[in-house]
PDB file of C-alpha atoms in Angstrom:
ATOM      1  CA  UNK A   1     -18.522 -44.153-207.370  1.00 60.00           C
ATOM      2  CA  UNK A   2     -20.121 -41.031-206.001  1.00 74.00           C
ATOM      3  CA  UNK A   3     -17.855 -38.960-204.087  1.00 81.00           C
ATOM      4  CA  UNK A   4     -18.587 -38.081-200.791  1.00 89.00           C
ATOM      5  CA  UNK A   5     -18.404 -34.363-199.221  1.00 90.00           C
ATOM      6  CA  UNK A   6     -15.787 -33.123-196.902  1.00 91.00           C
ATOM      7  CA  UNK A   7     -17.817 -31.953-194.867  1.00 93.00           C
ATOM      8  CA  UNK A   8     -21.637 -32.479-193.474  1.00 93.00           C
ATOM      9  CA  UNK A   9     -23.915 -30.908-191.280  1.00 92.00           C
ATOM     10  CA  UNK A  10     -24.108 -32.437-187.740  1.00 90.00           C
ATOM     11  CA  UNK A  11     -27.082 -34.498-186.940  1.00 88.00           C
ATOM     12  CA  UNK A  12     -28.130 -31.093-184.341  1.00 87.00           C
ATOM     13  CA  UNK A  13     -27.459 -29.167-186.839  1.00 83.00           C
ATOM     14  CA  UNK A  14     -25.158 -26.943-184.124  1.00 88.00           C
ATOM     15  CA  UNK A  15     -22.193 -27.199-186.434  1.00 94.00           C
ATOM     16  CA  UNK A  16     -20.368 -29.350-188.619  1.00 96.00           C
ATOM     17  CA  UNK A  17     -18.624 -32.798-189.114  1.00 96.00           C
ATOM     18  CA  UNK A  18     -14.940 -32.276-190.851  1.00 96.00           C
ATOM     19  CA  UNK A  19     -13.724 -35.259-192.830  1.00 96.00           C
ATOM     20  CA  UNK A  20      -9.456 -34.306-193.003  1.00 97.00           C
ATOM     21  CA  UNK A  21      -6.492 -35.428-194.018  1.00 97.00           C
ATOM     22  CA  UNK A  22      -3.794 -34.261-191.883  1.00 97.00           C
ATOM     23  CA  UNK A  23       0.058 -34.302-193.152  1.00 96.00           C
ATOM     24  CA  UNK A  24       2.479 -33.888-190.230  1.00 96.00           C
ATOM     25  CA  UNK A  25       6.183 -32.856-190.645  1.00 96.00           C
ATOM     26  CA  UNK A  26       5.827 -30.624-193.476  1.00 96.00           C
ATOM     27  CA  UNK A  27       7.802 -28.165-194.454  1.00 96.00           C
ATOM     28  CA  UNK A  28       4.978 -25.449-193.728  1.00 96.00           C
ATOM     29  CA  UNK A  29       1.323 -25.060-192.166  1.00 97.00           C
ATOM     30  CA  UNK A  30      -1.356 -25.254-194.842  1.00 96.00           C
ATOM     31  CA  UNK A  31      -4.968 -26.016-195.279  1.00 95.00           C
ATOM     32  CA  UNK A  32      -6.708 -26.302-198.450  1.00 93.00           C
ATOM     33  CA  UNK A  33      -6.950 -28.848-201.581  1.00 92.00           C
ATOM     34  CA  UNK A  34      -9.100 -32.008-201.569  1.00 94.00           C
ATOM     35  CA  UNK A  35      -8.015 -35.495-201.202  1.00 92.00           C
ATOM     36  CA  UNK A  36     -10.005 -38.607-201.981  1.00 93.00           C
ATOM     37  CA  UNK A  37     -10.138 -41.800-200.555  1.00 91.00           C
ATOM     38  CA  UNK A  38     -10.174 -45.514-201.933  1.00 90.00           C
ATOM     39  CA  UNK A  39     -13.922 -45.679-200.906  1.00 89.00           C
ATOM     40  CA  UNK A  40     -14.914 -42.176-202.408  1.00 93.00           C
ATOM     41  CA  UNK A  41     -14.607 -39.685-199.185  1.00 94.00           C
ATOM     42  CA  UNK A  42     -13.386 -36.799-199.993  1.00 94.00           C
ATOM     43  CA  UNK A  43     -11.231 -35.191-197.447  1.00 95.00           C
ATOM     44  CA  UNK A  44      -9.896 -31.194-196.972  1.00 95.00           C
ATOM     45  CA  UNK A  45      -6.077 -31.102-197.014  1.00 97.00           C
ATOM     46  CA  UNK A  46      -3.570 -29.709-194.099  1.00 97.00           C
ATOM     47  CA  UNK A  47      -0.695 -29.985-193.406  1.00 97.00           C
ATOM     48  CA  UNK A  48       1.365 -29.087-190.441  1.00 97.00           C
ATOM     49  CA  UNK A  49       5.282 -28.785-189.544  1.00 97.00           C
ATOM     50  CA  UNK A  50       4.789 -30.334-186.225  1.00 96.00           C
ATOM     51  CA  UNK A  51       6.075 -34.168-185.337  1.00 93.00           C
ATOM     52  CA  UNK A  52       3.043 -36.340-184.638  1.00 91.00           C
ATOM     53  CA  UNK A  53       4.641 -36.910-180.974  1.00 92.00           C
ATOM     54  CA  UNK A  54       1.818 -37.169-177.821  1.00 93.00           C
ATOM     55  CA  UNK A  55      -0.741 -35.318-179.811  1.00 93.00           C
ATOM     56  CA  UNK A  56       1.716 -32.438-180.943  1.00 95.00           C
ATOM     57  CA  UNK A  57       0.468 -32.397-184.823  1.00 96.00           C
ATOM     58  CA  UNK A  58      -3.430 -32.879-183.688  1.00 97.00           C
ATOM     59  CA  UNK A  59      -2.665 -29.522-181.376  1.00 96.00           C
ATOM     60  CA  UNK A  60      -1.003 -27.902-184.153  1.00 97.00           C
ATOM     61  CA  UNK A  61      -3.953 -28.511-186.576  1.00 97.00           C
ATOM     62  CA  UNK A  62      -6.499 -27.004-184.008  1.00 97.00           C
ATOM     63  CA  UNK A  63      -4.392 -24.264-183.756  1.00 97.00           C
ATOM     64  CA  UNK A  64      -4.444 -23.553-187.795  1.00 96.00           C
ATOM     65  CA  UNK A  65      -8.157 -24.347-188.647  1.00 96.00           C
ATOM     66  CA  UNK A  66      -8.861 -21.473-185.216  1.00 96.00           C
ATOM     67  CA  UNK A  67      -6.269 -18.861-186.708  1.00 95.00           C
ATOM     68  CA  UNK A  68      -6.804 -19.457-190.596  1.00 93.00           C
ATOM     69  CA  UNK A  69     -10.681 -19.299-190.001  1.00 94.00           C
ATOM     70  CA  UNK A  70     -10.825 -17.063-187.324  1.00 92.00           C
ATOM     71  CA  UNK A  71     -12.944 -20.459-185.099  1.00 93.00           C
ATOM     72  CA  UNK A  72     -13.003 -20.081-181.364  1.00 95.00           C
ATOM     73  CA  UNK A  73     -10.187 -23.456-181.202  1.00 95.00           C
ATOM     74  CA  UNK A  74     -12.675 -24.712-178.201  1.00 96.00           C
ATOM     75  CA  UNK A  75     -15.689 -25.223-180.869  1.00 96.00           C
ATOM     76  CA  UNK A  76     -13.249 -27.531-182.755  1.00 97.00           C
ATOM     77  CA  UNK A  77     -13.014 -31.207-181.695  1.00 96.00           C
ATOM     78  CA  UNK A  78     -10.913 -34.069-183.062  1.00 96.00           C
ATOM     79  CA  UNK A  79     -13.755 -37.050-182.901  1.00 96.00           C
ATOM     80  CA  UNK A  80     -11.984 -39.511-184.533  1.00 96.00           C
ATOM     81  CA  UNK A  81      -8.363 -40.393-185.788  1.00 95.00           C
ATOM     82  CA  UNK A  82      -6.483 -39.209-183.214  1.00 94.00           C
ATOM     83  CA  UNK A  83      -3.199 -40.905-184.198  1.00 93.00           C
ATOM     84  CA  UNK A  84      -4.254 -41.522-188.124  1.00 95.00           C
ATOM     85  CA  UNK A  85      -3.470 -39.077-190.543  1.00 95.00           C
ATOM     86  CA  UNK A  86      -7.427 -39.374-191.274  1.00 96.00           C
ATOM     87  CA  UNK A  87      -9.523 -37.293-188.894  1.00 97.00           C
ATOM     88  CA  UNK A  88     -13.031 -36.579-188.398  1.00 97.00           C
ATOM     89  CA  UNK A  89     -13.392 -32.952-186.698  1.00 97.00           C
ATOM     90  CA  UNK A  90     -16.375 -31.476-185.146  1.00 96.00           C
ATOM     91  CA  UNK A  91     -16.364 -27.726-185.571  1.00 96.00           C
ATOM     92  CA  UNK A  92     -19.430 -25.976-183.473  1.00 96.00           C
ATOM     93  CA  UNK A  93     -21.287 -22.666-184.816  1.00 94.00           C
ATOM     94  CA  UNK A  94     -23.090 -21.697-187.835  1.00 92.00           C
ATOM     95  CA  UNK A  95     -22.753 -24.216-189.906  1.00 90.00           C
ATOM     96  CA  UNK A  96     -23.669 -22.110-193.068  1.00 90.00           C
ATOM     97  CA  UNK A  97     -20.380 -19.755-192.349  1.00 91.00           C
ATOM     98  CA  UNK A  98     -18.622 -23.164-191.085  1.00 92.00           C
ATOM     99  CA  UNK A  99     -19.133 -24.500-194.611  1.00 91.00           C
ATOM    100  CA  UNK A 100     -18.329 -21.628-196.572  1.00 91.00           C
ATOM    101  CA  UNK A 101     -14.865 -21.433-195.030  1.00 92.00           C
ATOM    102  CA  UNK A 102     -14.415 -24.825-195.893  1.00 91.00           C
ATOM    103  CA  UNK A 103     -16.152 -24.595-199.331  1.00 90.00           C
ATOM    104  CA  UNK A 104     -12.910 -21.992-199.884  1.00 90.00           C
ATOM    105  CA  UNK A 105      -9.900 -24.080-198.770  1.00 90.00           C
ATOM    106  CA  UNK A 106     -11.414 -27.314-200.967  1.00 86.00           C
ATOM    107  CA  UNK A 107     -12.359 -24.801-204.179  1.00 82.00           C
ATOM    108  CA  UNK A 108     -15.713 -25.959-204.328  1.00 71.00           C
ATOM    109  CA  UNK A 109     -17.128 -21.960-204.012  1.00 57.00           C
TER     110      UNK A 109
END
């Protein structure tokens, strides 16, 4: 099976679709390392110390993409998997610097 990226242009091409796998309750804030799925999608890794309570963890992940990449946190958008550790994340702007960052945190430079 082929493994799928982690991330993807958007269909605009105004930014990026984020496929992430978020771990909540940790014992720090992280991003980076790759995790693959059963059906081959390949997902960045973060983690966050926050309790997934009314959207706490999803706030808390915002928060660490916007200050670890230095993103404006309003170009970054939680599309899907709001209460699954799974998430697909929209993240607007150049989507050549977008995916650089990213390339980083999954070791795929």
């Amino acid at each position: 099976m082929i493994a799928k990226p982690a991330c993807e242009m958007t269909p605009d091409g105004r930014g990026i679709r984020l496929y992430l796998r978020l771990t909540p309750k940790a014992s720090r804030n992280n991003v980076g390392g790759v995790h693959q799925d059963a059906d081959g999608q390949c997902r960045l890794k973060a983690t966050v110390t926050t309790v997934p309570e009314n959207g706490k963890a999803n706030e808390a992940l915002v928060k660490l993409l916007a200050k670890t990449a230095k993103w404006p946190k309003s170009a970054i958008e939680i599309v899907s998997g709001q209460t699954d550790r799974n998430k697909v994340l929209t993240i607007a702007g150049d989507a050549t610097q977008i995916m650089a960052q990213i390339n980083i945190w999954t070791g795929e430079n």
